[in-house]
Coordinates of C-alpha atoms and ligand atoms in Angstrom, one line a residue:
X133 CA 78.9 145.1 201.1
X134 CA 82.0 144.4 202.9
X135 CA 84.5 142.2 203.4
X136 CA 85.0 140.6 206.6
X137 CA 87.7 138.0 208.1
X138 CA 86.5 136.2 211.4
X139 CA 88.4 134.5 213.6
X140 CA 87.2 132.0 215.9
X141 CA 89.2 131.1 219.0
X142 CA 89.3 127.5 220.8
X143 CA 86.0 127.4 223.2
X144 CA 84.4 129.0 220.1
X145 CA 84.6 125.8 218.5
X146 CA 84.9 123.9 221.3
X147 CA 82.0 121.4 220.5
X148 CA 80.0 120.0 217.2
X149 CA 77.3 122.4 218.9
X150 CA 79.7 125.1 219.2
X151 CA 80.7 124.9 215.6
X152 CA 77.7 124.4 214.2
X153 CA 77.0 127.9 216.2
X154 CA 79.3 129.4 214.2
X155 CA 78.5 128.1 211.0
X156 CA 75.2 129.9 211.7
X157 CA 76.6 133.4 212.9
X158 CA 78.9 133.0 209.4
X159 CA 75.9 132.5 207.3
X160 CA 73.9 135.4 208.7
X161 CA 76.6 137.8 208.1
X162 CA 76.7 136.1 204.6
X163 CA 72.9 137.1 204.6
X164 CA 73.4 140.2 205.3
X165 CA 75.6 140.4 202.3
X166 CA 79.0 140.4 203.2
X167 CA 81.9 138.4 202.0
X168 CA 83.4 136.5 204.9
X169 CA 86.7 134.3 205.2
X170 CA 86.5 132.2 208.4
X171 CA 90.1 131.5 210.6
X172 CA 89.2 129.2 213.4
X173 CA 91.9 127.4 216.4
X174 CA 91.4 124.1 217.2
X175 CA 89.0 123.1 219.6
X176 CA 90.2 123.9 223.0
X177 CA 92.7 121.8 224.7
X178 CA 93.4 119.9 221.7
X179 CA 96.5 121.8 220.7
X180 CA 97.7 121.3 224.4
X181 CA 96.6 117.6 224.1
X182 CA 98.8 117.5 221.1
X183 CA 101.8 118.8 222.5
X184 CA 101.6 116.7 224.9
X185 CA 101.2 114.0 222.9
X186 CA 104.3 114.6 221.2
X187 CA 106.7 115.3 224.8
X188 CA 105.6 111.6 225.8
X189 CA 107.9 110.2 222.5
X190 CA 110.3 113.4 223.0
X191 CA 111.1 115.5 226.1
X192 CA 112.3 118.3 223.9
X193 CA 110.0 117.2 221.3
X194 CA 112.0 118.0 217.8
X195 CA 110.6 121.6 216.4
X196 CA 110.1 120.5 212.7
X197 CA 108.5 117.5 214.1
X198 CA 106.3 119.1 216.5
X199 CA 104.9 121.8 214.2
X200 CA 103.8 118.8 211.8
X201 CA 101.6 117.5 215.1
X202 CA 100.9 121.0 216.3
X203 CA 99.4 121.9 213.4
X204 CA 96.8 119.3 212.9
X205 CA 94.2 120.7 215.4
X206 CA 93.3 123.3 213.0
X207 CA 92.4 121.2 210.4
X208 CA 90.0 119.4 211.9
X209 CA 88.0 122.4 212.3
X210 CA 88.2 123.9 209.1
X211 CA 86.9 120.9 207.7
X212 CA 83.9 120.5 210.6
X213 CA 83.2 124.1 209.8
X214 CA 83.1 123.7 206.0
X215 CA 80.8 121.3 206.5
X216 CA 78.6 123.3 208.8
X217 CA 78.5 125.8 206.4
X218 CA 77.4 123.1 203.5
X219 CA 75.1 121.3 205.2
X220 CA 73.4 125.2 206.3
X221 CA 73.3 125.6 202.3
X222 CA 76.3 128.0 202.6
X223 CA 78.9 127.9 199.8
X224 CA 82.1 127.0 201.6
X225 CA 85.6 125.2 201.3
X226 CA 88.7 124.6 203.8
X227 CA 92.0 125.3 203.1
X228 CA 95.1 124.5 205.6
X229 CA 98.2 127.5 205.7
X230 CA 100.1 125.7 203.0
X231 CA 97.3 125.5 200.8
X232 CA 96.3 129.0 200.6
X233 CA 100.2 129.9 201.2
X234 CA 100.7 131.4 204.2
X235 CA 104.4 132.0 203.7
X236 CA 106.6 131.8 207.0
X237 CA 110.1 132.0 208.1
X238 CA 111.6 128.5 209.3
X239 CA 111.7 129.7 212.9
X240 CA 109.5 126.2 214.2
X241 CA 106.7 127.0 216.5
X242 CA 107.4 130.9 216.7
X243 CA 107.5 131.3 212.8
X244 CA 106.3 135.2 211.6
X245 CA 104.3 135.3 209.0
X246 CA 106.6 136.5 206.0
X247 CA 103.4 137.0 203.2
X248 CA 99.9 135.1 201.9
X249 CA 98.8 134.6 198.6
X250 CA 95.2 135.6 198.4
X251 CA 94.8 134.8 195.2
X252 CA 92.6 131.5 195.8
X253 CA 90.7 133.1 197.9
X254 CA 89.6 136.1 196.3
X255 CA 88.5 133.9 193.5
X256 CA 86.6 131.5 196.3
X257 CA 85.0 135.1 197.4
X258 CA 83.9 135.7 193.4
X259 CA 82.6 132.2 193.3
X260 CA 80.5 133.5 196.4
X261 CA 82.6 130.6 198.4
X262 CA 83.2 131.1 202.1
X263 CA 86.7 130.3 202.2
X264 CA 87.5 128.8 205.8
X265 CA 91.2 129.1 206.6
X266 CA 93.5 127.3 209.1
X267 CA 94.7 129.6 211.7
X268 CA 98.1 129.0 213.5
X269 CA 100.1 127.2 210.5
X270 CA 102.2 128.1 207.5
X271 CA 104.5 127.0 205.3
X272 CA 108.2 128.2 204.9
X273 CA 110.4 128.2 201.6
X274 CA 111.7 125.1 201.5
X275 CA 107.8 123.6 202.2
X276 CA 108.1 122.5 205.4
X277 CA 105.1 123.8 208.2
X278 CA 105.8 125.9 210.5
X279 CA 103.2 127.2 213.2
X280 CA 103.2 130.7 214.6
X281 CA 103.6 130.6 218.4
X282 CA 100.8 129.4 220.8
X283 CA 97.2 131.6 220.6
X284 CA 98.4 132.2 216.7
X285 CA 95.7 132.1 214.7
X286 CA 94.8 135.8 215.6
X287 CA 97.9 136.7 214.2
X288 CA 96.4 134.8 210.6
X289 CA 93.4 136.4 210.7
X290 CA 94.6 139.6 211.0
X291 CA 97.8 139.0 208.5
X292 CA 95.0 137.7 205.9
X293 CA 92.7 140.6 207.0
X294 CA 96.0 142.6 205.8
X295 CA 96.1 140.3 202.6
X296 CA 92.5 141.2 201.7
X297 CA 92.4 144.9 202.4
X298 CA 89.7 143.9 204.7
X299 CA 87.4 145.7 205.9
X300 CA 87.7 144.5 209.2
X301 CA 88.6 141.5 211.4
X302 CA 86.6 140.0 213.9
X303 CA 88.5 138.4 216.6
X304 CA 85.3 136.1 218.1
X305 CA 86.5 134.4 221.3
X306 CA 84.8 133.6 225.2
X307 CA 84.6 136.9 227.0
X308 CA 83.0 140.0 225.5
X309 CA 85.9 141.8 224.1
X310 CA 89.2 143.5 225.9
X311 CA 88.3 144.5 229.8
X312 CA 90.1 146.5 232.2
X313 CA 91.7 143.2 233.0
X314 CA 91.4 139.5 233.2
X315 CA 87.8 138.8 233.9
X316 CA 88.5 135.9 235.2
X317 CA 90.6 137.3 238.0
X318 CA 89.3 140.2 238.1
X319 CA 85.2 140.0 238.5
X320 CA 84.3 143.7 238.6
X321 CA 86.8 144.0 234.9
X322 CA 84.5 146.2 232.4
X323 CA 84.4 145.7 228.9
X324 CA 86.5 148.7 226.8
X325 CA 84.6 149.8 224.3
X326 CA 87.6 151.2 222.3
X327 CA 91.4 150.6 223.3
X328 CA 94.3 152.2 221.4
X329 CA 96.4 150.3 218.9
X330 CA 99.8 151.4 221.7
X331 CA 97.8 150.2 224.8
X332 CA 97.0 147.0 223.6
X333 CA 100.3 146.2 221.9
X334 CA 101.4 147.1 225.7
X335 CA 98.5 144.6 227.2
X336 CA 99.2 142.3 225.0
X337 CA 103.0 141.7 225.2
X338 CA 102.4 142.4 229.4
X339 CA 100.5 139.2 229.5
X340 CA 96.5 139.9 228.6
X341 CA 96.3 136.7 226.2
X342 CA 93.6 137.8 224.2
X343 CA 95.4 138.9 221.4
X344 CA 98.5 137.4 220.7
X345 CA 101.1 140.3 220.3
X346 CA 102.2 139.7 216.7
X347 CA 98.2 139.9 215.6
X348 CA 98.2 143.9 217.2
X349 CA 101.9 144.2 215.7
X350 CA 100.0 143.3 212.0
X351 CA 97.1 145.6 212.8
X352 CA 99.4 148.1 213.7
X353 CA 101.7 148.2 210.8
X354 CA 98.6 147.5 208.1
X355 CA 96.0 150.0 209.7
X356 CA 93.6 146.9 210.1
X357 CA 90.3 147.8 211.9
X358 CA 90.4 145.2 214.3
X359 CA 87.3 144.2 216.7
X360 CA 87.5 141.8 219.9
X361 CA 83.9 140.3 220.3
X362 CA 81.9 137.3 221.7
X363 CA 81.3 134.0 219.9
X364 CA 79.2 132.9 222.9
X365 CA 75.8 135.4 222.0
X366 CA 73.0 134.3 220.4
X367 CA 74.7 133.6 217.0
X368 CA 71.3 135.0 215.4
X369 CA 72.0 138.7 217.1
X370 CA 71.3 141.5 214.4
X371 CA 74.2 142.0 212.3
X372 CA 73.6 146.1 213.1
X373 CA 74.1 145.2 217.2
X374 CA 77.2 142.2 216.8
X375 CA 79.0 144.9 214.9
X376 CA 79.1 147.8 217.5
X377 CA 79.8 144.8 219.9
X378 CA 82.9 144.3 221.9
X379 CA 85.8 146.0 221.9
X380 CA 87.4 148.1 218.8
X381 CA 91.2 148.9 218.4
X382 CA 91.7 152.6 217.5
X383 CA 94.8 154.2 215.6
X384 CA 93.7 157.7 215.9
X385 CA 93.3 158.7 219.8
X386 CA 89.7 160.5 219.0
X387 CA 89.8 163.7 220.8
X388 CA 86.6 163.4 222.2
X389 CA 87.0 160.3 223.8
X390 CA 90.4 161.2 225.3
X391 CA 89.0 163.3 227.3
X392 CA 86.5 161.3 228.9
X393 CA 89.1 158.4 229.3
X394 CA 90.5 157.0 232.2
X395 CA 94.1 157.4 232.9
X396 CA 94.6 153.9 233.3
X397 CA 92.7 151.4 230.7
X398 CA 94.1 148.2 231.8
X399 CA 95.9 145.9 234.2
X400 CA 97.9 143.4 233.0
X401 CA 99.5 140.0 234.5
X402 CA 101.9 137.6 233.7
X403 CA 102.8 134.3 235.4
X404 CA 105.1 132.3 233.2
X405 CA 108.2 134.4 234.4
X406 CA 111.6 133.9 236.3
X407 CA 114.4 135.4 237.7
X408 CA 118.1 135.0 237.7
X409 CA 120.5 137.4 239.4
X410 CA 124.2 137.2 238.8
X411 CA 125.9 138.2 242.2
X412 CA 128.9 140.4 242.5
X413 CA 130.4 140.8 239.3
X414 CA 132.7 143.4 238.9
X415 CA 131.5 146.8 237.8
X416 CA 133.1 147.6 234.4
X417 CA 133.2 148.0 231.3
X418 CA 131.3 145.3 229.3
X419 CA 129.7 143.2 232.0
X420 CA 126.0 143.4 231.2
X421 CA 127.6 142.2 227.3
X422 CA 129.6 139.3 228.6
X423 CA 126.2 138.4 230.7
X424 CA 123.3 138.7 228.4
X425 CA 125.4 138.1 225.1
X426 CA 125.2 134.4 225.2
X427 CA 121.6 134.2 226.4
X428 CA 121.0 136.3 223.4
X429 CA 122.8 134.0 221.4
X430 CA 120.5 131.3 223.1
X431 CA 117.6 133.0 221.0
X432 CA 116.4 134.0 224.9
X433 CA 114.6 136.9 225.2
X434 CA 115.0 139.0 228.2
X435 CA 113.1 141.6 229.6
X436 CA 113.6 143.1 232.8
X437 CA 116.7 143.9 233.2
X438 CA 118.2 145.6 237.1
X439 CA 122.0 146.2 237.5
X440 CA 122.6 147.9 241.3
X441 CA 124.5 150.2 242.4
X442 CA 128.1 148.8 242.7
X443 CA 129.4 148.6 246.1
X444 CA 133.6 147.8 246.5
X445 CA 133.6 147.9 243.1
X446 CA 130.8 145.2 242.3
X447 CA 127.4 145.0 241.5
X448 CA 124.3 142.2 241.0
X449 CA 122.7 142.0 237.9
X450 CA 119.1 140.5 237.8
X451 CA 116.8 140.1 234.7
X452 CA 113.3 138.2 233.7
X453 CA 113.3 135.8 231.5
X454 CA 110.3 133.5 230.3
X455 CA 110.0 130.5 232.5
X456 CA 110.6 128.1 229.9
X457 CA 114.1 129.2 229.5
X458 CA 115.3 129.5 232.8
X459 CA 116.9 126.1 232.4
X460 CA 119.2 126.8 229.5
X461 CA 120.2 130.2 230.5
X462 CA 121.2 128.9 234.5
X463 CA 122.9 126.4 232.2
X464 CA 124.7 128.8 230.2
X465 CA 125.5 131.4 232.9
X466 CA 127.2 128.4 235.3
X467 CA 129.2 126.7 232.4
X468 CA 130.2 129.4 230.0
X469 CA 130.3 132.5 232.2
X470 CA 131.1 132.4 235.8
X471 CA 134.2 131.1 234.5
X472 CA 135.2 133.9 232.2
X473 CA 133.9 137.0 235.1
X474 CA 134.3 135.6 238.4
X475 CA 130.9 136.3 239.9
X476 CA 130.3 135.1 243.3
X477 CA 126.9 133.3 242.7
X478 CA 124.3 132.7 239.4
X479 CA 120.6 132.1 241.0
X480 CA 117.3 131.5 239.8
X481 CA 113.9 132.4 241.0
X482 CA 110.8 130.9 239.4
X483 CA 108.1 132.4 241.4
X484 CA 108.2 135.4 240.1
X485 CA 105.1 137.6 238.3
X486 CA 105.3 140.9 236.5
X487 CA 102.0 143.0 237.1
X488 CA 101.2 145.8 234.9
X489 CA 99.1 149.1 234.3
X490 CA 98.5 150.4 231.2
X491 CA 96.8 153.8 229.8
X492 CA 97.7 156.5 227.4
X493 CA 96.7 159.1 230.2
X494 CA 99.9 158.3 232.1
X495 CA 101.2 160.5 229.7
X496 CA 99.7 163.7 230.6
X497 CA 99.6 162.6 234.4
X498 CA 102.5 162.6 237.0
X499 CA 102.0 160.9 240.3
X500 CA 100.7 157.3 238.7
X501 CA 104.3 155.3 239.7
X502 CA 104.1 156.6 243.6
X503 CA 99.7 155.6 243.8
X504 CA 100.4 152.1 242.4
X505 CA 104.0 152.1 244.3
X506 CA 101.8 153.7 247.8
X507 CA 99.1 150.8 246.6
X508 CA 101.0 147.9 246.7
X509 CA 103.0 148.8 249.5
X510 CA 99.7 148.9 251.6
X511 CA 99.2 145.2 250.7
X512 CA 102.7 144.3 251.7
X513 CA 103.6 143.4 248.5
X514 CA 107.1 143.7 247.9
X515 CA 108.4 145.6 244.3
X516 CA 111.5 143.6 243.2
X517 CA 111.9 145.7 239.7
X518 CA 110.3 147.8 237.9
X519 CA 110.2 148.7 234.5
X520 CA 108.5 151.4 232.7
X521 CA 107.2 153.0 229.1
X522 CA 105.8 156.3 228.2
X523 CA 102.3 154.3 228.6
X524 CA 103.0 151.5 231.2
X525 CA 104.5 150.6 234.5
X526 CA 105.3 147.2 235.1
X527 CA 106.6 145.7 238.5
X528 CA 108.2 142.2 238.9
X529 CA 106.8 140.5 242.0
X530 CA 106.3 137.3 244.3
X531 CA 104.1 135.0 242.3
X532 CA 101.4 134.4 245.2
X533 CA 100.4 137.9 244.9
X534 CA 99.4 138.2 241.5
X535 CA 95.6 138.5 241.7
X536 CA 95.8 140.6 245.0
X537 CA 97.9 143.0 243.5
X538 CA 95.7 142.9 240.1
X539 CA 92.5 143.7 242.2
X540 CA 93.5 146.3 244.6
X541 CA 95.2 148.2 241.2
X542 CA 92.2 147.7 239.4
X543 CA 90.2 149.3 242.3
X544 CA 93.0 152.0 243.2
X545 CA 92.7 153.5 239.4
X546 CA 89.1 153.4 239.4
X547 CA 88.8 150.6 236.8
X548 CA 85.7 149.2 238.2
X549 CA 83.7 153.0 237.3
X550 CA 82.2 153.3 234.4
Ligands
LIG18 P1 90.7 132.2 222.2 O1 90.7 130.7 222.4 O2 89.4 132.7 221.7 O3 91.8 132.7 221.4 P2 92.1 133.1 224.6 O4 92.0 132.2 225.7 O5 93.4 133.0 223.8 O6 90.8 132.8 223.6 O7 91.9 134.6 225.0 C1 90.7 134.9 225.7 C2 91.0 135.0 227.2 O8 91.9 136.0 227.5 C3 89.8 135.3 228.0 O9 89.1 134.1 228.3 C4 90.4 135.9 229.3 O10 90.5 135.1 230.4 C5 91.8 136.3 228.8 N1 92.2 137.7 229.1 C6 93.3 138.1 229.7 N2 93.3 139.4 229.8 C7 92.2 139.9 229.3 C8 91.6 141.2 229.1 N3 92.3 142.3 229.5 N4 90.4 141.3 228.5 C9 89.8 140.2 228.0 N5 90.3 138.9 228.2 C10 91.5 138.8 228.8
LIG19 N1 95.5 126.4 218.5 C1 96.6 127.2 218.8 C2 96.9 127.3 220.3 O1 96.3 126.7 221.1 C3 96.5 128.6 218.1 C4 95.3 129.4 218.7 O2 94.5 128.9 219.4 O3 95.3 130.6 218.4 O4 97.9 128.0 220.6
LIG20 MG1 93.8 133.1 221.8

């Protein structure tokens, strides 16, 4: 017998039908005699219809206020799926983050998980209770909730997989597992069987949404065996077959399968990006500080960051920034520094897109940078920065080319071979 935490992603729950679905896949690994706690999202859109909800009272809806509305999705499907679970004779009882405690930071709607108390739950799990547990919400020390960042209940399932000493988490969501990249750009994407816990904290923080990035940061640091699998099979599959399903996250790089690995395992895309370049500011001491300290201040993250080669004695600086905070940095770079460093210009460029490849091979391998470089090229695709890792090349280009530049990389690198 082992203990298993599921987590169940928006479409997954997406109807009564849908939930009722998983109610039965939960009972037949109850069956088969496991304990299982269940994490599910809220059914999909409703956490976008919520937000939006709250923007039509408040433009910059208030953080405190909006995690109180955010939050609610979730708890309408723990209680649809308790019910599920009852009405399919299956022991069961919902709890929301604050009742379990899910302990967070006070950082509203990007709070970290600081720790859970699985004290109820592991007396729920004795009681042969399945205890189903809002994803996506906490509570912080003064008792006000907080929510974790968008897509994260993974990141509770796999914290309260860490809680448990689980013996593994099941990340159930609409595609089969982790592919070579976004199925739904790319069609000929293959399903990884196994993916290293380093290439898909790299996929994930490049932009493959299937995990959130703090849920592989958690597996990561607590060694939790962590599977990404389909909720949309028969929910009455044999529980030998739905656990060798999907896709598995490794920690040890098995020899054996390292050798018949790919170079690349994945390519990675994401949209939501922009640009600003700060024109000819002098080159010296301290510049890239009196820049990119006050958008740090900001609490805006950067992440590409170019300075050229300084010509007359200046130099542009350009960096990525998520596209949601373009306006407040422009903002901050026009008011508080053009003043103080005499730049020529401050500009902005929204249609932007960083594409990625992703592989622990690249390693061992020289000559990957100049075939997706060559590649590119031969589309016309232009390279406006690049940024690399020991085990991933990213470049920043025009938006529009995003899925051409996905597919002729995925071909290029032989994703689309088994
Ligand atoms: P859930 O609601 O279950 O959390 P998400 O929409 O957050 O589901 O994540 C699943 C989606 O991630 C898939 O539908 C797919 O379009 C997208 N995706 C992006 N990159 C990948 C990838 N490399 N492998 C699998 N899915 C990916
Ligand atoms: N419901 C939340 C969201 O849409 C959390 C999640 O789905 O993981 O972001
Ligand atoms: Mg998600």
């Amino acid at each position: 017998m082992s203990l298993i935490v599921q987590k169940y992603g928006g479409t997954s729950v997406g109807s009564v039908e849908r939930i009722r679905n998983v109610a039965r896949r939960v009972a037949k690994w109850r069956s088969a005699g496991h304990d299982v706690v269940v994490v599910p999202s809220a059914m999909s859109g409703e956490t976008n219809r919520l937000i939006a909800l709250a923007k039509e009272i408040q433009a910059q809806p208030d953080p405190r206020e909006l995690d109180v509305i955010a939050s609610t999705g979730e708890q309408v499907t723990i209680g649809l799926l308790a019910m599920a679970l009852l009405e399919l004779g299956v022991k069961a009882r919902s709890y929301t983050g604050w009742q379990v405690k899910v302990l967070t930071d006070s950082a509203h709607t990007r709070a970290r998980i600081d720790s859970i108390d699985e004290v109820r739950l592991r007396g729920d799990l004795a009681a042969g209770r399945v205890p189903v547990v809002a994803g996506f919400q906490g509570i912080d020390g003064e008792d006000n909730i907080t929510t974790l960042g968008r897509g994260g209940s993974d990141t509770s399932a796999v914290a309260l997989a860490a809680a448990l000493k689980a013996d593994e988490c099941q990340i159930y969501t609409d595609v089969e597992g982790v592919y070579t990249a976004d199925p739904r750009i790319e069609p000929d994407a293959r399903r990884l069987r196994n993916v290293t816990f380093e290439e898909m904290l790299e996929m994930a923080s490049l932009g493959s949404k299937v995990l959130q990035i703090r849920s592989v940061e958690f597996a990561g640091k607590f060694r939790v065996p962590t599977r990404v699998l389909s909720s949309l099979t028969d929910p009455m599959l044999p529980v030998e077959e739905e656990s060798r399903s999907g896709t598995l996250i490794t920690f040890e790089e098995d020899p054996h399968m390292a050798m018949e690995k790919a170079i690349i395992s994945g390519v990675a895309a994401q949209r939501d990006e922009a640009k600003i370049t700060v024109h000819s500011v002098p080159d010296k001491p301290g510049i890239a500080y009196a820049i990119l300290g006050p958008i740090a201040d900001a609490g805006i993250n950067v992440d590409v960051i170019v300075q050229n080669v300084s010509h007359d004695g200046s130099t542009d600086l350009s960096f990525t920034l998520g596209r949601g905070d373009m306006p407040k940095a422009m903002k901050i770079l026009k008011e508080q520094v053009q003043p103080h460093i005499k730049c020529r210009d401050v500009t902005g460029n929204e249609g932007i897109a960083k594409v990625s490849i992703v592989g622990m091979g690249m390693r061992s391998h020289a000559g990957i940078a100049a075939q997706m470089f060559r590649t590119l090229a031969e589309e016309g695709i232009n390279i406006q920065m690049i940024s690399t890792s020991e085990i991933k090349i990213s470049v920043v280009i025009e938006e529009k080319y995003t899925e051409l530049a996905v597919r002729v990389l995925h071909k290029v690198f032989d994703l689309d071979r088994v």
